[in-house]
């Protein structure tokens, strides 16, 4: 007999597991189904983010940053390092430990919140009395019925046409996390978040890294001033970034040869030992039986939803990477909470205008809201204030003064319209700005708030002061 639940969540990535927990907190009976497995075949909830994305990449970024600091910057602090070496298997093993800790943490949270977890692949079996029949295929098959179903199946890496991932030479984000030896020459196609972060990891560890990007401008979604500052810093570190390329034939053998045309139209060739392809991600709906139950997908393969994440099927919802909007873990989490609350009759809310973006390179790059380019394009009058970390006392003490904070505010009302940061701990500094924008604060509000001294957050205050041309320390 099928097991009955108020809510069945398909997928235990950031959106799915959060949706399941929040629904359980609201008093509903909840099942969550996830197919990710660890090396031993056991459950590994957390989706791409935990297993082959956000979490392991940050672990490698941290380890590689320590290696970089020890090899190139500790001497500035009077710390002598002799005989510096790299134990790559241990470094990768630490990453795996961090991932497992997060997997286990999610399983604990399911138990704590009385969410029933099923390890396997889920598919719609049809509409039945009491809701939707869901078939779980795994070590043990299960038949479930959910009054409500939340699809949170995430996304998969997009392969280069005619060149599938083998995760040995042609690497997705997954293979980029497990290269067994530091390659002498590493190629990256795509100068987005994954390309820049993984390129940074392996450059720090000793690889000669070349990044090829089709777009004519670097980080076109970011504020142009911040993007230029980031490009200057990253190329100074040794990343070779070429913009405006058109990739041609890729030949794979002992050496991978990438034929491309540069921005000037000249034919070029890049020979590398490993190639990371990071040209975007595609929604993952394979195996759901979407067509069989009439779950509509758009022309790009995303599950079609309305503003509340409702699909065209009664009591079926979809969230995260599998629907429209930015493919960000924290966006998926917010949608998961909002959908659980809507199912419970509450008024869940997600404000796409205040979803922050972060690239965890060094310097870190973060932003929220509008850019100077977008404001100019819509003809909106604005004021801008910037403050460099070069003039921040804490940044000087850290020995990391690269970058700046930039605040954009409405010319008339002074409401903050966007904040852009490139520099140390930008991923943490952006949160103050997200809060301010959620409350529709003015730049004057941040300028009048007392910030601890010395702290990096003072750069945010000074940028707010600079909007009114009254910065105190620059």
CSV table of C-alpha atoms in Angstrom, one decimal:
chain,number,residue,atom,x,y,z
A,1,UNK,CA,0.0,0.0,0.0
A,2,UNK,CA,1.3,3.5,-0.9
A,3,UNK,CA,2.6,5.7,1.9
A,4,UNK,CA,0.6,8.9,2.3
A,5,UNK,CA,2.2,12.3,2.8
A,6,UNK,CA,1.0,15.9,2.9
A,7,UNK,CA,4.1,16.9,0.9
A,8,UNK,CA,6.5,14.9,-1.2
A,9,UNK,CA,9.7,16.8,-2.2
A,10,UNK,CA,11.7,15.4,-5.1
A,11,UNK,CA,15.3,16.3,-4.6
A,12,UNK,CA,17.3,17.1,-1.5
A,13,UNK,CA,19.5,19.9,-2.8
A,14,UNK,CA,19.4,23.4,-1.1
A,15,UNK,CA,15.8,24.0,-2.3
A,16,UNK,CA,14.4,20.6,-1.7
A,17,UNK,CA,15.7,19.8,1.8
A,18,UNK,CA,14.9,23.3,3.0
A,19,UNK,CA,11.4,23.0,1.6
A,20,UNK,CA,10.9,19.6,3.3
A,21,UNK,CA,12.1,20.9,6.7
A,22,UNK,CA,10.0,24.1,6.6
A,23,UNK,CA,6.9,22.1,5.6
A,24,UNK,CA,7.5,19.7,8.5
A,25,UNK,CA,8.0,22.7,10.9
A,26,UNK,CA,4.5,23.8,9.8
A,27,UNK,CA,3.0,20.6,10.9
A,28,UNK,CA,2.8,18.6,7.7
A,29,UNK,CA,3.8,15.0,7.0
A,30,UNK,CA,6.7,15.2,4.6
A,31,UNK,CA,8.8,12.8,2.5
A,32,UNK,CA,11.9,13.8,0.6
A,33,UNK,CA,13.4,11.7,-2.2
A,34,UNK,CA,17.0,12.1,-3.4
A,35,UNK,CA,19.2,9.9,-5.6
A,36,UNK,CA,22.7,11.2,-4.8
A,37,UNK,CA,25.0,8.5,-3.5
A,38,UNK,CA,28.4,8.6,-1.8
A,39,UNK,CA,31.4,6.5,-2.7
A,40,UNK,CA,30.0,3.6,-0.6
A,41,UNK,CA,26.5,3.8,-2.2
A,42,UNK,CA,24.9,5.4,0.7
A,43,UNK,CA,22.7,8.5,0.6
A,44,UNK,CA,24.3,11.9,0.0
A,45,UNK,CA,21.6,14.5,0.3
A,46,UNK,CA,22.5,18.1,-0.6
A,47,UNK,CA,22.4,18.0,-4.3
A,48,UNK,CA,25.0,19.5,-6.7
A,49,UNK,CA,25.7,22.3,-4.1
A,50,UNK,CA,26.8,20.0,-1.4
A,51,UNK,CA,28.3,17.2,-3.4
A,52,UNK,CA,30.0,18.7,-6.4
A,53,UNK,CA,29.4,22.5,-6.2
A,54,UNK,CA,29.3,25.2,-3.6
A,55,UNK,CA,30.7,23.2,-0.6
A,56,UNK,CA,33.6,21.2,-2.1
A,57,UNK,CA,34.7,24.2,-4.3
A,58,UNK,CA,34.9,26.4,-1.2
A,59,UNK,CA,36.8,23.8,0.6
A,60,UNK,CA,39.4,23.6,-2.2
A,61,UNK,CA,39.4,27.4,-2.5
A,62,UNK,CA,40.3,27.7,1.2
A,63,UNK,CA,43.0,25.0,1.0
A,64,UNK,CA,44.5,26.5,-2.1
A,65,UNK,CA,44.5,30.0,-0.6
A,66,UNK,CA,46.4,28.7,2.4
A,67,UNK,CA,49.0,27.2,0.0
A,68,UNK,CA,49.2,30.5,-1.9
A,69,UNK,CA,49.6,32.5,1.3
A,70,UNK,CA,52.3,30.2,2.7
A,71,UNK,CA,54.2,30.3,-0.6
A,72,UNK,CA,54.0,33.9,-1.5
A,73,UNK,CA,52.7,36.1,1.4
A,74,UNK,CA,53.6,34.8,4.8
A,75,UNK,CA,57.1,36.3,4.4
A,76,UNK,CA,55.4,39.8,4.5
A,77,UNK,CA,54.3,39.0,8.0
A,78,UNK,CA,57.7,37.8,9.1
A,79,UNK,CA,56.8,34.1,8.9
A,80,UNK,CA,59.4,31.9,7.3
A,81,UNK,CA,58.3,28.8,5.5
A,82,UNK,CA,60.9,26.3,4.3
A,83,UNK,CA,60.3,23.2,2.4
A,84,UNK,CA,56.8,24.0,1.4
A,85,UNK,CA,55.1,21.0,-0.3
A,86,UNK,CA,51.7,20.0,-1.5
A,87,UNK,CA,49.9,16.8,-0.4
A,88,UNK,CA,47.2,16.8,-3.0
A,89,UNK,CA,45.5,13.6,-1.9
A,90,UNK,CA,45.1,14.9,1.6
A,91,UNK,CA,43.9,18.3,0.3
A,92,UNK,CA,41.2,16.5,-1.8
A,93,UNK,CA,40.5,14.2,1.2
A,94,UNK,CA,39.7,17.2,3.4
A,95,UNK,CA,37.3,18.4,0.8
A,96,UNK,CA,35.5,15.0,0.8
A,97,UNK,CA,35.3,15.2,4.6
A,98,UNK,CA,33.7,18.6,4.5
A,99,UNK,CA,31.1,17.2,2.0
A,100,UNK,CA,30.3,14.2,4.1
A,101,UNK,CA,29.8,16.4,7.2
A,102,UNK,CA,27.2,18.4,5.2
A,103,UNK,CA,25.6,15.2,3.9
A,104,UNK,CA,25.3,13.9,7.4
A,105,UNK,CA,24.1,17.2,8.7
A,106,UNK,CA,21.1,17.1,6.3
A,107,UNK,CA,20.2,13.6,7.3
A,108,UNK,CA,20.3,14.7,10.9
A,109,UNK,CA,18.0,17.6,10.2
A,110,UNK,CA,15.6,15.3,8.4
A,111,UNK,CA,15.5,13.1,11.5
A,112,UNK,CA,15.2,16.1,13.9
A,113,UNK,CA,12.3,17.5,11.9
A,114,UNK,CA,10.6,14.1,11.3
A,115,UNK,CA,11.0,14.3,7.5
A,116,UNK,CA,10.9,10.8,6.0
A,117,UNK,CA,13.8,10.3,3.6
A,118,UNK,CA,13.9,7.9,0.7
A,119,UNK,CA,17.2,7.2,-1.2
A,120,UNK,CA,16.3,6.7,-4.8
A,121,UNK,CA,15.0,8.2,-8.1
A,122,UNK,CA,11.5,9.6,-8.1
A,123,UNK,CA,9.0,9.7,-11.0
A,124,UNK,CA,5.4,10.8,-11.3
A,125,UNK,CA,3.1,7.7,-11.7
A,126,UNK,CA,-0.1,9.7,-12.2
A,127,UNK,CA,-2.8,11.6,-10.4
A,128,UNK,CA,-4.7,9.4,-7.8
A,129,UNK,CA,-7.2,9.9,-5.1
A,130,UNK,CA,-5.5,12.0,-2.4
A,131,UNK,CA,-2.9,13.5,-4.6
A,132,UNK,CA,-0.1,12.4,-6.9
A,133,UNK,CA,1.4,8.9,-7.0
A,134,UNK,CA,5.2,8.9,-6.9
A,135,UNK,CA,7.3,5.9,-7.7
A,136,UNK,CA,10.7,5.7,-5.9
A,137,UNK,CA,13.3,3.4,-7.5
A,138,UNK,CA,16.4,2.5,-5.5
A,139,UNK,CA,17.7,-0.2,-3.3
A,140,UNK,CA,14.2,-0.7,-2.2
A,141,UNK,CA,11.3,0.5,-4.4
A,142,UNK,CA,8.5,2.5,-2.7
A,143,UNK,CA,5.1,3.8,-3.7
A,144,UNK,CA,4.2,7.2,-2.3
A,145,UNK,CA,1.2,9.5,-2.5
A,146,UNK,CA,1.7,13.2,-1.9
A,147,UNK,CA,-1.2,15.7,-1.6
A,148,UNK,CA,1.3,18.2,-2.7
A,149,UNK,CA,4.5,17.6,-4.7
A,150,UNK,CA,7.5,19.9,-4.9
A,151,UNK,CA,9.9,19.3,-7.8
A,152,UNK,CA,13.4,20.4,-6.8
A,153,UNK,CA,15.6,18.3,-9.1
A,154,UNK,CA,18.2,20.9,-9.8
A,155,UNK,CA,20.5,21.2,-12.8
A,156,UNK,CA,23.3,19.5,-14.7
A,157,UNK,CA,26.4,20.9,-16.4
A,158,UNK,CA,26.0,21.8,-20.0
A,159,UNK,CA,28.5,19.9,-22.2
A,160,UNK,CA,30.3,21.4,-25.2
A,161,UNK,CA,28.5,20.2,-28.4
A,162,UNK,CA,30.1,17.0,-29.6
A,163,UNK,CA,32.4,16.8,-26.7
A,164,UNK,CA,30.8,14.9,-23.7
A,165,UNK,CA,32.3,15.0,-20.3
A,166,UNK,CA,34.6,12.0,-19.5
A,167,UNK,CA,35.7,13.6,-16.2
A,168,UNK,CA,39.3,12.6,-16.9
A,169,UNK,CA,40.3,15.1,-19.5
A,170,UNK,CA,37.1,16.9,-20.4
A,171,UNK,CA,35.8,18.0,-17.0
A,172,UNK,CA,32.6,19.4,-15.7
A,173,UNK,CA,32.5,21.1,-12.3
A,174,UNK,CA,32.5,17.5,-10.8
A,175,UNK,CA,35.7,16.4,-12.5
A,176,UNK,CA,37.3,19.8,-11.8
A,177,UNK,CA,37.1,19.0,-8.1
A,178,UNK,CA,38.9,15.7,-8.3
A,179,UNK,CA,41.9,16.1,-10.6
A,180,UNK,CA,44.4,13.6,-9.1
A,181,UNK,CA,47.6,15.6,-10.0
A,182,UNK,CA,48.1,19.3,-10.6
A,183,UNK,CA,48.0,19.7,-14.4
A,184,UNK,CA,50.9,21.6,-16.0
A,185,UNK,CA,48.5,23.3,-18.4
A,186,UNK,CA,44.8,23.7,-17.6
A,187,UNK,CA,42.2,25.1,-20.0
A,188,UNK,CA,38.9,26.5,-19.0
A,189,UNK,CA,36.0,27.3,-21.3
A,190,UNK,CA,33.8,29.9,-19.6
A,191,UNK,CA,34.8,32.8,-17.4
A,192,UNK,CA,31.8,32.5,-15.1
A,193,UNK,CA,31.6,31.5,-11.5
A,194,UNK,CA,32.7,27.9,-11.9
A,195,UNK,CA,35.4,28.8,-14.4
A,196,UNK,CA,36.9,31.5,-12.3
A,197,UNK,CA,36.8,29.6,-9.0
A,198,UNK,CA,38.1,26.3,-10.4
A,199,UNK,CA,40.7,28.2,-12.4
A,200,UNK,CA,41.8,30.0,-9.3
A,201,UNK,CA,42.1,26.8,-7.3
A,202,UNK,CA,44.4,25.0,-9.8
A,203,UNK,CA,46.5,28.1,-10.6
A,204,UNK,CA,47.3,28.5,-6.9
A,205,UNK,CA,48.3,24.9,-6.7
A,206,UNK,CA,50.7,25.4,-9.7
A,207,UNK,CA,48.9,24.9,-13.0
A,208,UNK,CA,49.3,27.3,-15.9
A,209,UNK,CA,45.6,28.3,-16.4
A,210,UNK,CA,44.1,29.8,-19.5
A,211,UNK,CA,40.4,30.8,-19.6
A,212,UNK,CA,38.5,31.3,-22.8
A,213,UNK,CA,35.3,33.2,-22.8
A,214,UNK,CA,32.8,33.8,-25.6
A,215,UNK,CA,31.4,37.1,-24.3
A,216,UNK,CA,33.2,40.3,-25.3
A,217,UNK,CA,33.2,41.7,-21.8
A,218,UNK,CA,34.4,40.2,-18.5
A,219,UNK,CA,31.6,39.4,-16.0
A,220,UNK,CA,29.0,41.2,-18.1
A,221,UNK,CA,26.3,40.7,-15.4
A,222,UNK,CA,28.4,42.6,-12.8
A,223,UNK,CA,28.9,46.3,-12.5
A,224,UNK,CA,31.5,47.3,-15.1
A,225,UNK,CA,33.8,49.2,-12.7
A,226,UNK,CA,33.9,46.2,-10.3
A,227,UNK,CA,34.4,43.7,-13.2
A,228,UNK,CA,37.4,45.7,-14.5
A,229,UNK,CA,38.9,45.8,-11.0
A,230,UNK,CA,38.4,42.0,-10.7
A,231,UNK,CA,39.9,41.3,-14.1
A,232,UNK,CA,42.9,43.4,-13.3
A,233,UNK,CA,43.5,41.5,-10.0
A,234,UNK,CA,42.9,38.0,-11.4
A,235,UNK,CA,45.2,38.5,-14.4
A,236,UNK,CA,47.9,40.0,-12.2
A,237,UNK,CA,47.8,36.7,-10.2
A,238,UNK,CA,48.5,34.7,-13.3
A,239,UNK,CA,45.1,33.7,-14.7
A,240,UNK,CA,45.2,34.1,-18.5
A,241,UNK,CA,41.7,35.3,-19.5
A,242,UNK,CA,40.8,35.8,-23.2
A,243,UNK,CA,37.5,37.4,-24.0
A,244,UNK,CA,35.4,37.4,-27.2
A,245,UNK,CA,36.6,34.0,-28.5
A,246,UNK,CA,34.7,31.6,-30.8
A,247,UNK,CA,35.4,27.9,-29.9
A,248,UNK,CA,35.9,25.6,-32.9
A,249,UNK,CA,37.0,22.0,-32.9
A,250,UNK,CA,38.3,20.4,-29.8
A,251,UNK,CA,40.6,17.4,-30.3
A,252,UNK,CA,41.2,15.1,-27.4
A,253,UNK,CA,44.2,12.7,-27.0
A,254,UNK,CA,47.3,12.7,-24.8
A,255,UNK,CA,47.0,16.5,-25.1
A,256,UNK,CA,43.7,18.4,-25.6
A,257,UNK,CA,43.8,20.9,-28.4
A,258,UNK,CA,41.3,23.7,-28.5
A,259,UNK,CA,41.0,25.6,-31.8
A,260,UNK,CA,39.4,29.0,-31.5
A,261,UNK,CA,39.1,32.4,-33.1
A,262,UNK,CA,40.1,35.4,-31.0
A,263,UNK,CA,38.2,38.7,-30.7
A,264,UNK,CA,40.2,40.0,-33.7
A,265,UNK,CA,39.2,37.1,-35.9
A,266,UNK,CA,42.6,35.4,-35.9
A,267,UNK,CA,42.8,31.6,-35.6
A,268,UNK,CA,44.4,30.4,-32.4
A,269,UNK,CA,45.2,27.1,-30.8
A,270,UNK,CA,45.4,26.2,-27.1
A,271,UNK,CA,47.1,22.9,-26.0
A,272,UNK,CA,46.3,21.7,-22.5
A,273,UNK,CA,46.5,18.6,-20.3
A,274,UNK,CA,43.0,19.0,-18.8
A,275,UNK,CA,40.0,21.1,-20.0
A,276,UNK,CA,37.2,22.3,-17.7
A,277,UNK,CA,34.0,23.2,-19.6
A,278,UNK,CA,31.9,25.6,-17.6
A,279,UNK,CA,29.4,27.1,-20.2
A,280,UNK,CA,26.3,27.0,-18.1
A,281,UNK,CA,23.9,24.5,-16.6
A,282,UNK,CA,20.7,22.9,-17.8
A,283,UNK,CA,17.6,22.0,-15.8
A,284,UNK,CA,17.5,18.3,-14.7
A,285,UNK,CA,14.1,16.7,-15.4
A,286,UNK,CA,15.2,13.3,-16.8
A,287,UNK,CA,13.3,10.4,-15.3
A,288,UNK,CA,10.5,12.5,-13.8
A,289,UNK,CA,8.0,11.4,-16.3
A,290,UNK,CA,7.0,15.0,-16.8
A,291,UNK,CA,5.5,14.3,-20.2
A,292,UNK,CA,3.5,11.4,-18.9
A,293,UNK,CA,1.6,13.5,-16.4
A,294,UNK,CA,1.5,16.8,-18.4
A,295,UNK,CA,4.1,18.7,-16.4
A,296,UNK,CA,4.9,21.4,-18.8
A,297,UNK,CA,8.5,22.4,-19.7
A,298,UNK,CA,9.5,25.5,-21.6
A,299,UNK,CA,11.7,25.6,-24.7
A,300,UNK,CA,14.8,25.5,-22.6
A,301,UNK,CA,13.7,22.5,-20.5
A,302,UNK,CA,12.7,24.4,-17.4
A,303,UNK,CA,9.6,23.5,-15.5
A,304,UNK,CA,7.0,26.2,-16.2
A,305,UNK,CA,5.8,28.0,-13.0
A,306,UNK,CA,4.0,31.1,-12.1
A,307,UNK,CA,5.3,33.8,-9.7
A,308,UNK,CA,4.4,31.6,-6.8
A,309,UNK,CA,6.3,28.5,-8.2
A,310,UNK,CA,3.0,26.8,-9.0
A,311,UNK,CA,3.1,24.5,-12.1
A,312,UNK,CA,0.1,23.9,-14.4
A,313,UNK,CA,-0.7,20.8,-12.5
A,314,UNK,CA,-2.9,21.0,-9.3
A,315,UNK,CA,-0.8,21.0,-6.1
A,316,UNK,CA,2.5,20.5,-8.0
A,317,UNK,CA,5.2,23.1,-7.4
A,318,UNK,CA,8.8,23.5,-8.6
A,319,UNK,CA,11.7,25.4,-7.2
A,320,UNK,CA,15.4,26.1,-7.6
A,321,UNK,CA,17.6,25.5,-10.7
A,322,UNK,CA,14.8,23.6,-12.5
A,323,UNK,CA,12.7,26.8,-12.8
A,324,UNK,CA,13.3,30.3,-14.1
A,325,UNK,CA,15.6,32.7,-12.3
A,326,UNK,CA,19.2,32.6,-11.2
A,327,UNK,CA,20.7,29.2,-10.5
A,328,UNK,CA,21.8,30.0,-7.0
A,329,UNK,CA,21.6,27.8,-3.9
A,330,UNK,CA,20.3,30.6,-1.7
A,331,UNK,CA,17.6,31.5,-4.3
A,332,UNK,CA,16.5,27.9,-4.2
A,333,UNK,CA,16.4,27.9,-0.4
A,334,UNK,CA,14.2,31.0,-0.3
A,335,UNK,CA,11.8,29.5,-2.9
A,336,UNK,CA,11.7,26.3,-0.8
A,337,UNK,CA,10.7,28.2,2.3
A,338,UNK,CA,8.1,30.3,0.4
A,339,UNK,CA,6.5,27.2,-1.2
A,340,UNK,CA,6.2,25.3,2.1
A,341,UNK,CA,4.5,28.4,3.6
A,342,UNK,CA,2.2,28.8,0.6
A,343,UNK,CA,1.1,25.2,0.9
A,344,UNK,CA,0.4,25.9,4.6
A,345,UNK,CA,-1.8,28.8,3.6
A,346,UNK,CA,0.7,31.5,4.5
A,347,UNK,CA,2.2,34.2,2.2
A,348,UNK,CA,5.7,33.1,1.3
A,349,UNK,CA,7.8,35.7,-0.4
A,350,UNK,CA,11.0,35.8,-2.5
A,351,UNK,CA,12.4,39.1,-3.8
A,352,UNK,CA,14.5,38.4,-6.8
A,353,UNK,CA,15.8,42.1,-6.7
A,354,UNK,CA,17.7,41.4,-3.5
A,355,UNK,CA,19.2,38.0,-4.3
A,356,UNK,CA,23.0,38.5,-3.8
A,357,UNK,CA,25.6,37.1,-6.2
A,358,UNK,CA,29.0,36.0,-5.1
A,359,UNK,CA,32.2,34.7,-6.8
A,360,UNK,CA,34.6,33.2,-4.3
A,361,UNK,CA,37.8,34.1,-6.0
A,362,UNK,CA,40.5,36.2,-4.3
A,363,UNK,CA,39.5,39.0,-4.4
A,364,UNK,CA,35.9,38.0,-3.8
A,365,UNK,CA,33.3,39.6,-6.0
A,366,UNK,CA,29.7,40.2,-4.8
A,367,UNK,CA,26.8,42.3,-5.8
A,368,UNK,CA,23.1,42.9,-5.2
A,369,UNK,CA,20.6,44.9,-7.1
A,370,UNK,CA,21.2,47.1,-10.2
A,371,UNK,CA,24.4,47.9,-11.9
A,372,UNK,CA,25.4,51.3,-13.2
A,373,UNK,CA,24.9,50.0,-16.8
A,374,UNK,CA,21.3,48.9,-16.1
A,375,UNK,CA,20.4,52.2,-14.5
A,376,UNK,CA,21.8,54.1,-17.4
A,377,UNK,CA,19.9,51.9,-19.8
A,378,UNK,CA,16.6,52.5,-18.1
A,379,UNK,CA,17.3,56.2,-17.8
A,380,UNK,CA,17.1,56.4,-14.1
A,381,UNK,CA,18.9,59.2,-12.3
A,382,UNK,CA,21.3,57.9,-9.7
A,383,UNK,CA,24.2,58.8,-7.4
A,384,UNK,CA,27.3,56.6,-6.9
A,385,UNK,CA,29.7,56.4,-4.1
A,386,UNK,CA,32.9,54.3,-4.0
A,387,UNK,CA,35.5,53.6,-1.4
A,388,UNK,CA,38.7,51.6,-1.9
A,389,UNK,CA,39.9,49.0,0.5
A,390,UNK,CA,43.4,50.6,0.1
A,391,UNK,CA,42.0,53.3,2.5
A,392,UNK,CA,40.6,50.8,5.0
A,393,UNK,CA,42.6,50.1,8.2
A,394,UNK,CA,41.5,46.5,8.6
A,395,UNK,CA,42.3,45.7,5.0
A,396,UNK,CA,45.8,47.1,5.5
A,397,UNK,CA,46.3,45.0,8.6
A,398,UNK,CA,45.1,41.9,6.7
A,399,UNK,CA,47.5,42.8,3.9
A,400,UNK,CA,44.7,42.6,1.4
A,401,UNK,CA,43.8,46.0,0.0
A,402,UNK,CA,42.6,45.1,-3.4
A,403,UNK,CA,39.2,46.3,-4.6
A,404,UNK,CA,36.4,48.6,-3.6
A,405,UNK,CA,32.8,49.0,-2.4
A,406,UNK,CA,30.4,50.8,-4.7
A,407,UNK,CA,26.9,52.0,-3.7
A,408,UNK,CA,24.3,53.2,-6.2
A,409,UNK,CA,21.3,55.2,-4.9
A,410,UNK,CA,18.3,57.0,-6.4
A,411,UNK,CA,19.2,60.6,-7.2
A,412,UNK,CA,16.0,61.9,-5.7
A,413,UNK,CA,15.0,59.6,-2.8
A,414,UNK,CA,18.5,58.2,-2.0
A,415,UNK,CA,17.1,54.7,-1.9
A,416,UNK,CA,19.8,52.1,-2.4
A,417,UNK,CA,19.4,50.5,-5.8
A,418,UNK,CA,22.5,48.4,-6.0
A,419,UNK,CA,25.8,47.5,-4.1
A,420,UNK,CA,28.9,46.1,-5.7
A,421,UNK,CA,32.0,44.8,-3.9
A,422,UNK,CA,35.3,43.4,-5.0
A,423,UNK,CA,37.7,42.7,-2.2
A,424,UNK,CA,38.3,40.8,1.0
A,425,UNK,CA,35.3,39.0,2.4
A,426,UNK,CA,32.9,40.5,-0.1
A,427,UNK,CA,30.7,37.5,0.4
A,428,UNK,CA,30.1,38.5,4.0
A,429,UNK,CA,29.9,42.3,3.5
A,430,UNK,CA,27.1,42.1,0.9
A,431,UNK,CA,24.6,40.8,3.5
A,432,UNK,CA,24.4,44.2,5.3
A,433,UNK,CA,23.5,45.7,1.9
A,434,UNK,CA,20.8,43.1,1.2
A,435,UNK,CA,19.2,43.8,4.5
A,436,UNK,CA,19.3,47.6,3.8
A,437,UNK,CA,17.7,47.1,0.3
A,438,UNK,CA,15.0,44.8,1.7
A,439,UNK,CA,14.0,47.6,4.0
A,440,UNK,CA,14.3,50.1,1.2
A,441,UNK,CA,16.9,52.0,3.1
A,442,UNK,CA,18.7,55.1,1.8
A,443,UNK,CA,22.4,55.3,1.5
A,444,UNK,CA,22.2,57.9,4.3
A,445,UNK,CA,20.9,55.1,6.6
A,446,UNK,CA,24.1,53.1,6.2
A,447,UNK,CA,26.2,56.3,6.4
A,448,UNK,CA,24.6,57.1,9.8
A,449,UNK,CA,25.1,53.6,11.3
A,450,UNK,CA,28.0,53.1,13.6
A,451,UNK,CA,30.4,50.4,12.3
A,452,UNK,CA,33.0,48.7,14.4
A,453,UNK,CA,36.6,50.0,13.9
A,454,UNK,CA,38.7,48.6,12.5
A,455,UNK,CA,36.6,46.5,10.3
A,456,UNK,CA,36.1,45.8,6.6
A,457,UNK,CA,32.5,46.8,7.0
A,458,UNK,CA,33.6,50.4,7.4
A,459,UNK,CA,34.3,50.4,3.7
A,460,UNK,CA,30.5,50.0,3.2
A,461,UNK,CA,29.8,52.9,5.4
A,462,UNK,CA,32.4,55.0,3.7
A,463,UNK,CA,30.9,54.2,0.2
A,464,UNK,CA,27.5,55.3,1.6
A,465,UNK,CA,29.1,58.5,2.8
A,466,UNK,CA,30.7,58.9,-0.7
A,467,UNK,CA,27.3,58.8,-2.3
A,468,UNK,CA,26.8,62.3,-0.7
A,469,UNK,CA,30.5,63.2,-1.4
A,470,UNK,CA,31.5,63.2,2.2
A,471,UNK,CA,33.7,60.1,2.7
A,472,UNK,CA,35.9,60.6,5.8
A,473,UNK,CA,38.8,58.4,5.1
A,474,UNK,CA,39.5,58.9,1.4
